PDB file of C-alpha atoms and ligand atoms in Angstrom:
ATOM      1  CA  UNK A   5     -23.959  -2.582  -2.660  1.00  0.00           C
ATOM      2  CA  UNK A   6     -20.288  -2.267  -3.477  1.00  0.00           C
ATOM      3  CA  UNK A   7     -18.688  -3.850  -6.532  1.00  0.00           C
ATOM      4  CA  UNK A   8     -15.990  -6.534  -6.317  1.00  0.00           C
ATOM      5  CA  UNK A   9     -13.733  -4.360  -8.518  1.00  0.00           C
ATOM      6  CA  UNK A  10     -13.957  -1.595  -5.922  1.00  0.00           C
ATOM      7  CA  UNK A  11     -13.160  -4.000  -3.099  1.00  0.00           C
ATOM      8  CA  UNK A  12     -10.111  -5.299  -4.976  1.00  0.00           C
ATOM      9  CA  UNK A  13      -8.961  -1.784  -5.858  1.00  0.00           C
ATOM     10  CA  UNK A  14      -9.182  -0.594  -2.236  1.00  0.00           C
ATOM     11  CA  UNK A  15      -7.318  -3.700  -0.999  1.00  0.00           C
ATOM     12  CA  UNK A  16      -4.561  -3.060  -3.579  1.00  0.00           C
ATOM     13  CA  UNK A  17      -4.242   0.560  -2.459  1.00  0.00           C
ATOM     14  CA  UNK A  18      -4.003  -0.469   1.200  1.00  0.00           C
ATOM     15  CA  UNK A  19      -1.413  -3.178   0.411  1.00  0.00           C
ATOM     16  CA  UNK A  20       0.714  -0.545  -1.355  1.00  0.00           C
ATOM     17  CA  UNK A  21       0.326   1.872   1.573  1.00  0.00           C
ATOM     18  CA  UNK A  22       1.440  -0.914   3.928  1.00  0.00           C
ATOM     19  CA  UNK A  23       4.646  -1.555   1.960  1.00  0.00           C
ATOM     20  CA  UNK A  24       5.466   2.138   1.788  1.00  0.00           C
ATOM     21  CA  UNK A  25       4.781   2.732   5.480  1.00  0.00           C
ATOM     22  CA  UNK A  26       6.787  -0.322   6.531  1.00  0.00           C
ATOM     23  CA  UNK A  27       9.773   0.798   4.452  1.00  0.00           C
ATOM     24  CA  UNK A  28       9.621   4.131   6.248  1.00  0.00           C
ATOM     25  CA  UNK A  29       9.496   2.498   9.667  1.00  0.00           C
ATOM     26  CA  UNK A  30       5.977   3.674  10.501  1.00  0.00           C
ATOM     27  CA  UNK A  31       4.410   0.223  11.167  1.00  0.00           C
ATOM     28  CA  UNK A  32       6.984  -1.925  13.004  1.00  0.00           C
ATOM     29  CA  UNK A  33       6.193  -5.422  14.269  1.00  0.00           C
ATOM     30  CA  UNK A  34       2.642  -5.833  12.811  1.00  0.00           C
ATOM     31  CA  UNK A  35       1.688  -2.410  14.219  1.00  0.00           C
ATOM     32  CA  UNK A  36      -0.974  -0.187  12.690  1.00  0.00           C
ATOM     33  CA  UNK A  37      -4.143  -0.875  10.791  1.00  0.00           C
ATOM     34  CA  UNK A  38      -5.708   0.377   7.582  1.00  0.00           C
ATOM     35  CA  UNK A  39      -9.247   0.481   6.234  1.00  0.00           C
ATOM     36  CA  UNK A  40     -11.332   1.794   3.347  1.00  0.00           C
ATOM     37  CA  UNK A  41     -15.045   2.374   2.915  1.00  0.00           C
ATOM     38  CA  UNK A  42     -16.781   0.347   0.205  1.00  0.00           C
ATOM     39  CA  UNK A  43     -20.257   1.896   0.394  1.00  0.00           C
ATOM     40  CA  UNK A  44     -22.527   3.515   2.977  1.00  0.00           C
ATOM     41  CA  UNK A  45     -22.583   0.396   5.163  1.00  0.00           C
ATOM     42  CA  UNK A  46     -19.434  -1.664   4.429  1.00  0.00           C
ATOM     43  CA  UNK A  47     -15.694  -1.342   4.869  1.00  0.00           C
ATOM     44  CA  UNK A  48     -12.595  -3.452   4.373  1.00  0.00           C
ATOM     45  CA  UNK A  49      -9.987  -3.484   7.168  1.00  0.00           C
ATOM     46  CA  UNK A  50      -6.702  -5.209   7.967  1.00  0.00           C
ATOM     47  CA  UNK A  51      -7.050  -8.381  10.031  1.00  0.00           C
ATOM     48  CA  UNK A  52      -5.502  -8.627  13.473  1.00  0.00           C
ATOM     49  CA  UNK A  53      -1.768  -9.287  13.785  1.00  0.00           C
ATOM     50  CA  UNK A  54      -0.825  -9.014  10.087  1.00  0.00           C
ATOM     51  CA  UNK A  55       2.550  -7.603   9.111  1.00  0.00           C
ATOM     52  CA  UNK A  56       1.736  -4.373   7.257  1.00  0.00           C
ATOM     53  CA  UNK A  57       4.768  -4.586   4.975  1.00  0.00           C
ATOM     54  CA  UNK A  58       3.715  -8.053   3.725  1.00  0.00           C
ATOM     55  CA  UNK A  59      -0.051  -7.768   3.315  1.00  0.00           C
ATOM     56  CA  UNK A  60      -1.967  -9.731   0.712  1.00  0.00           C
ATOM     57  CA  UNK A  61      -5.715 -10.036   0.067  1.00  0.00           C
ATOM     58  CA  UNK A  62      -5.977 -12.626   2.878  1.00  0.00           C
ATOM     59  CA  UNK A  63      -4.863  -9.980   5.352  1.00  0.00           C
ATOM     60  CA  UNK A  64      -8.181  -8.117   5.153  1.00  0.00           C
ATOM     61  CA  UNK A  65     -11.748  -8.669   6.196  1.00  0.00           C
ATOM     62  CA  UNK A  66     -15.094  -7.232   5.269  1.00  0.00           C
ATOM     63  CA  UNK A  67     -17.154  -5.559   7.941  1.00  0.00           C
ATOM     64  CA  UNK A  68     -20.455  -3.785   8.339  1.00  0.00           C
ATOM     65  CA  UNK A  69     -20.401  -0.274   9.773  1.00  0.00           C
ATOM     66  CA  UNK A  70     -22.050  -1.542  12.955  1.00  0.00           C
ATOM     67  CA  UNK A  71     -19.084  -3.854  13.591  1.00  0.00           C
ATOM     68  CA  UNK A  72     -20.408  -7.054  11.996  1.00  0.00           C
ATOM     69  CA  UNK A  73     -17.630  -9.355  10.701  1.00  0.00           C
ATOM     70  CA  UNK A  74     -18.630 -10.477   7.184  1.00  0.00           C
ATOM     71  CA  UNK A  75     -15.515 -12.584   6.436  1.00  0.00           C
ATOM     72  CA  UNK A  76     -15.989 -15.748   8.519  1.00  0.00           C
ATOM     73  CA  UNK A  77     -12.900 -16.949  10.358  1.00  0.00           C
ATOM     74  CA  UNK A  78     -11.046 -13.638  10.197  1.00  0.00           C
ATOM     75  CA  UNK A  79     -10.435 -11.565  13.275  1.00  0.00           C
ATOM     76  CA  UNK A  80     -10.592  -7.766  13.069  1.00  0.00           C
ATOM     77  CA  UNK A  81      -7.907  -5.626  14.639  1.00  0.00           C
ATOM     78  CA  UNK A  82      -8.407  -4.638  18.266  1.00  0.00           C
ATOM     79  CA  UNK A  83      -8.638  -0.992  17.201  1.00  0.00           C
ATOM     80  CA  UNK A  84     -11.461  -1.481  14.703  1.00  0.00           C
ATOM     81  CA  UNK A  85     -13.848   0.628  16.809  1.00  0.00           C
ATOM     82  CA  UNK A  86     -11.674   3.693  16.144  1.00  0.00           C
ATOM     83  CA  UNK A  87     -12.124   3.178  12.398  1.00  0.00           C
ATOM     84  CA  UNK A  88     -15.874   2.596  12.729  1.00  0.00           C
ATOM     85  CA  UNK A  89     -16.251   5.791  14.774  1.00  0.00           C
ATOM     86  CA  UNK A  90     -14.838   7.863  11.897  1.00  0.00           C
ATOM     87  CA  UNK A  91     -16.919   6.182   9.157  1.00  0.00           C
ATOM     88  CA  UNK A  92     -20.127   6.472  11.163  1.00  0.00           C
ATOM     89  CA  UNK A  93     -19.526  10.071  12.088  1.00  0.00           C
ATOM     90  CA  UNK A  94     -18.327  11.469   8.752  1.00  0.00           C
ATOM     91  CA  UNK A  95     -19.896  10.204   5.501  1.00  0.00           C
ATOM     92  CA  UNK A  96     -17.013  11.892   3.628  1.00  0.00           C
ATOM     93  CA  UNK A  97     -14.404   9.599   5.237  1.00  0.00           C
ATOM     94  CA  UNK A  98     -13.386   6.994   2.661  1.00  0.00           C
ATOM     95  CA  UNK A  99     -10.188   5.645   4.233  1.00  0.00           C
ATOM     96  CA  UNK A 100      -8.539   5.539   7.670  1.00  0.00           C
ATOM     97  CA  UNK A 101      -4.836   4.895   8.261  1.00  0.00           C
ATOM     98  CA  UNK A 102      -3.153   4.252  11.601  1.00  0.00           C
ATOM     99  CA  UNK A 103       0.600   3.962  12.232  1.00  0.00           C
ATOM    100  CA  UNK A 104       2.951   3.562  15.194  1.00  0.00           C
ATOM    101  CA  UNK A 105       5.915   5.621  14.019  1.00  0.00           C
ATOM    102  CA  UNK A 106       8.882   6.753  16.090  1.00  0.00           C
ATOM    103  CA  UNK A 107       8.007  10.433  15.631  1.00  0.00           C
ATOM    104  CA  UNK A 108       4.310  10.033  16.543  1.00  0.00           C
ATOM    105  CA  UNK A 109       5.207   7.890  19.537  1.00  0.00           C
ATOM    106  CA  UNK A 110       7.791  10.355  20.865  1.00  0.00           C
ATOM    107  CA  UNK A 111       5.888  13.585  20.171  1.00  0.00           C
ATOM    108  CA  UNK A 112       2.723  12.202  21.749  1.00  0.00           C
ATOM    109  CA  UNK A 113       4.718  11.763  24.961  1.00  0.00           C
ATOM    110  CA  UNK A 114       6.566  15.100  24.792  1.00  0.00           C
ATOM    111  CA  UNK A 115       3.480  17.269  24.211  1.00  0.00           C
ATOM    112  CA  UNK A 116       0.538  17.718  26.589  1.00  0.00           C
ATOM    113  CA  UNK A 117      -3.059  17.706  25.392  1.00  0.00           C
ATOM    114  CA  UNK A 118      -2.327  18.638  21.789  1.00  0.00           C
ATOM    115  CA  UNK A 119       0.518  19.064  19.350  1.00  0.00           C
ATOM    116  CA  UNK A 120       0.401  22.485  17.660  1.00  0.00           C
ATOM    117  CA  UNK A 121       1.724  22.762  14.107  1.00  0.00           C
ATOM    118  CA  UNK A 122       2.120  26.206  12.601  1.00  0.00           C
ATOM    119  CA  UNK A 123       4.219  28.043  10.035  1.00  0.00           C
ATOM    120  CA  UNK A 124       4.904  25.018   7.812  1.00  0.00           C
ATOM    121  CA  UNK A 125       4.259  25.063   4.067  1.00  0.00           C
ATOM    122  CA  UNK A 126       3.488  21.316   4.160  1.00  0.00           C
ATOM    123  CA  UNK A 127       0.354  22.036   6.231  1.00  0.00           C
ATOM    124  CA  UNK A 128      -1.237  22.853   2.854  1.00  0.00           C
ATOM    125  CA  UNK A 129      -1.376  19.093   2.162  1.00  0.00           C
ATOM    126  CA  UNK A 130      -4.239  18.969   4.682  1.00  0.00           C
ATOM    127  CA  UNK A 131      -7.787  19.576   3.434  1.00  0.00           C
ATOM    128  CA  UNK A 132      -9.042  23.134   3.770  1.00  0.00           C
ATOM    129  CA  UNK A 133      -5.568  24.544   4.496  1.00  0.00           C
ATOM    130  CA  UNK A 134      -4.349  26.985   1.828  1.00  0.00           C
ATOM    131  CA  UNK A 135      -1.663  28.917   3.695  1.00  0.00           C
ATOM    132  CA  UNK A 136       1.223  28.187   6.044  1.00  0.00           C
ATOM    133  CA  UNK A 137      -0.216  30.925   8.287  1.00  0.00           C
ATOM    134  CA  UNK A 138      -2.476  28.551  10.109  1.00  0.00           C
ATOM    135  CA  UNK A 139      -2.504  26.785  13.448  1.00  0.00           C
ATOM    136  CA  UNK A 140      -3.319  23.077  13.247  1.00  0.00           C
ATOM    137  CA  UNK A 141      -3.915  21.336  16.566  1.00  0.00           C
ATOM    138  CA  UNK A 142      -3.484  17.580  16.672  1.00  0.00           C
ATOM    139  CA  UNK A 143      -5.156  16.371  19.889  1.00  0.00           C
ATOM    140  CA  UNK A 144      -3.400  13.766  22.014  1.00  0.00           C
ATOM    141  CA  UNK A 145      -5.607  11.234  23.756  1.00  0.00           C
ATOM    142  CA  UNK A 146      -4.376   9.118  26.652  1.00  0.00           C
ATOM    143  CA  UNK A 147      -3.781   5.554  25.526  1.00  0.00           C
ATOM    144  CA  UNK A 148      -6.528   3.137  26.554  1.00  0.00           C
ATOM    145  CA  UNK A 149      -6.912  -0.605  26.039  1.00  0.00           C
ATOM    146  CA  UNK A 150     -10.687  -0.052  26.274  1.00  0.00           C
ATOM    147  CA  UNK A 151     -11.076   0.906  22.609  1.00  0.00           C
ATOM    148  CA  UNK A 152     -14.837   1.679  22.655  1.00  0.00           C
ATOM    149  CA  UNK A 153     -14.183   4.116  25.525  1.00  0.00           C
ATOM    150  CA  UNK A 154     -11.337   5.733  23.564  1.00  0.00           C
ATOM    151  CA  UNK A 155     -13.574   5.934  20.454  1.00  0.00           C
ATOM    152  CA  UNK A 156     -16.229   7.737  22.539  1.00  0.00           C
ATOM    153  CA  UNK A 157     -13.631  10.270  23.702  1.00  0.00           C
ATOM    154  CA  UNK A 158     -12.518  10.891  20.108  1.00  0.00           C
ATOM    155  CA  UNK A 159     -16.145  11.299  19.042  1.00  0.00           C
ATOM    156  CA  UNK A 160     -16.851  13.825  21.800  1.00  0.00           C
ATOM    157  CA  UNK A 161     -13.736  15.802  20.851  1.00  0.00           C
ATOM    158  CA  UNK A 162     -14.772  15.875  17.182  1.00  0.00           C
ATOM    159  CA  UNK A 163     -18.181  17.268  18.140  1.00  0.00           C
ATOM    160  CA  UNK A 164     -16.432  20.264  19.673  1.00  0.00           C
ATOM    161  CA  UNK A 165     -13.645  20.581  17.089  1.00  0.00           C
ATOM    162  CA  UNK A 166     -15.008  20.168  13.558  1.00  0.00           C
ATOM    163  CA  UNK A 167     -12.515  19.890  10.723  1.00  0.00           C
ATOM    164  CA  UNK A 168     -10.081  17.583  12.519  1.00  0.00           C
ATOM    165  CA  UNK A 169      -7.513  15.916  10.221  1.00  0.00           C
ATOM    166  CA  UNK A 170      -5.903  13.455  12.621  1.00  0.00           C
ATOM    167  CA  UNK A 171      -5.155  12.655  16.243  1.00  0.00           C
ATOM    168  CA  UNK A 172      -2.399  11.122  18.343  1.00  0.00           C
ATOM    169  CA  UNK A 173      -2.695   8.504  21.062  1.00  0.00           C
ATOM    170  CA  UNK A 174      -0.068   8.934  23.764  1.00  0.00           C
ATOM    171  CA  UNK A 175       2.926   6.609  23.463  1.00  0.00           C
ATOM    172  CA  UNK A 176       1.077   4.806  20.680  1.00  0.00           C
ATOM    173  CA  UNK A 177       0.638   6.455  17.280  1.00  0.00           C
ATOM    174  CA  UNK A 178      -1.346   8.513  14.794  1.00  0.00           C
ATOM    175  CA  UNK A 179      -4.776   8.197  13.169  1.00  0.00           C
ATOM    176  CA  UNK A 180      -5.546  10.128  10.006  1.00  0.00           C
ATOM    177  CA  UNK A 181      -8.145   9.794   7.260  1.00  0.00           C
ATOM    178  CA  UNK A 182      -9.362  11.149   3.934  1.00  0.00           C
ATOM    179  CA  UNK A 183     -11.929  10.843   1.162  1.00  0.00           C
ATOM    180  CA  UNK A 184      -9.793   8.215  -0.592  1.00  0.00           C
ATOM    181  CA  UNK A 185      -6.855   5.982   0.328  1.00  0.00           C
ATOM    182  CA  UNK A 186      -4.614   8.351  -1.673  1.00  0.00           C
ATOM    183  CA  UNK A 187      -5.887  11.348   0.322  1.00  0.00           C
ATOM    184  CA  UNK A 188      -5.393   9.582   3.660  1.00  0.00           C
ATOM    185  CA  UNK A 189      -1.896   8.530   2.576  1.00  0.00           C
ATOM    186  CA  UNK A 190      -1.019  12.110   1.672  1.00  0.00           C
ATOM    187  CA  UNK A 191      -2.210  13.277   5.086  1.00  0.00           C
ATOM    188  CA  UNK A 192      -0.122  10.569   6.758  1.00  0.00           C
ATOM    189  CA  UNK A 193       2.972  11.628   4.790  1.00  0.00           C
ATOM    190  CA  UNK A 194       2.347  15.291   5.637  1.00  0.00           C
ATOM    191  CA  UNK A 195       1.901  14.599   9.347  1.00  0.00           C
ATOM    192  CA  UNK A 196       5.016  12.418   9.451  1.00  0.00           C
ATOM    193  CA  UNK A 197       7.092  15.121   7.768  1.00  0.00           C
ATOM    194  CA  UNK A 198       5.710  17.753  10.170  1.00  0.00           C
ATOM    195  CA  UNK A 199       6.392  15.510  13.173  1.00  0.00           C
ATOM    196  CA  UNK A 200       9.999  15.043  12.028  1.00  0.00           C
ATOM    197  CA  UNK A 201      10.344  18.838  11.714  1.00  0.00           C
ATOM    198  CA  UNK A 202       8.935  19.325  15.226  1.00  0.00           C
ATOM    199  CA  UNK A 203      11.241  16.720  16.756  1.00  0.00           C
ATOM    200  CA  UNK A 204      14.310  18.168  15.028  1.00  0.00           C
ATOM    201  CA  UNK A 205      13.318  21.715  16.024  1.00  0.00           C
ATOM    202  CA  UNK A 206      13.045  20.648  19.652  1.00  0.00           C
ATOM    203  CA  UNK A 207      16.440  18.965  19.468  1.00  0.00           C
ATOM    204  CA  UNK A 208      18.104  21.954  17.808  1.00  0.00           C
ATOM    205  CA  UNK A 209      16.559  24.662  19.968  1.00  0.00           C
ATOM    206  CA  UNK A 210      16.827  22.855  23.278  1.00  0.00           C
TER     207      UNK A 210
HETATM  208 ZN1   ZN B 306      -2.376   1.110  17.304  1.00  0.00          ZN
END
């Protein structure tokens, strides 16, 4: 069973991530959702419709890994199943962050099937990457309001492509994750920087 100190610490980390991401324009208009694992069967996740730049402890709820709401009266985000899929699949996932940034939204519509990132030093911020001479594919899934169906598609893709660091949903945004909230935040910052590079490259070399 998790400790209250751990719950409070994870909530604080997610509140700070929300402020940072909002200031950078990555979670406009209550967009996005954030979560952290508390133990092998519990997580804390942002409640539906909360502004991510103005989160407080009331903006979160406790859930079981099977989708049980353990904070009575609080409604989980519509995209909770995408978080649960990652925690159930990978015991090493300790935090999941999802944003709707301009760059992720645009690139997910400009690329087909996957966004390929290669030749960038910043790729080394991703786990297991120790050189810029690498090809990182970020898959792009069609957007779907049927979230369990989308989660099943992500799960099937991960079975065939181990070592995934994040994925895009077309016209929607980015999901990334890590062992800790700090790790997931670093991956988010790396992806956002890489997406900006890609967009600028396409503009400049058009
Ligand atoms: Zn979303």
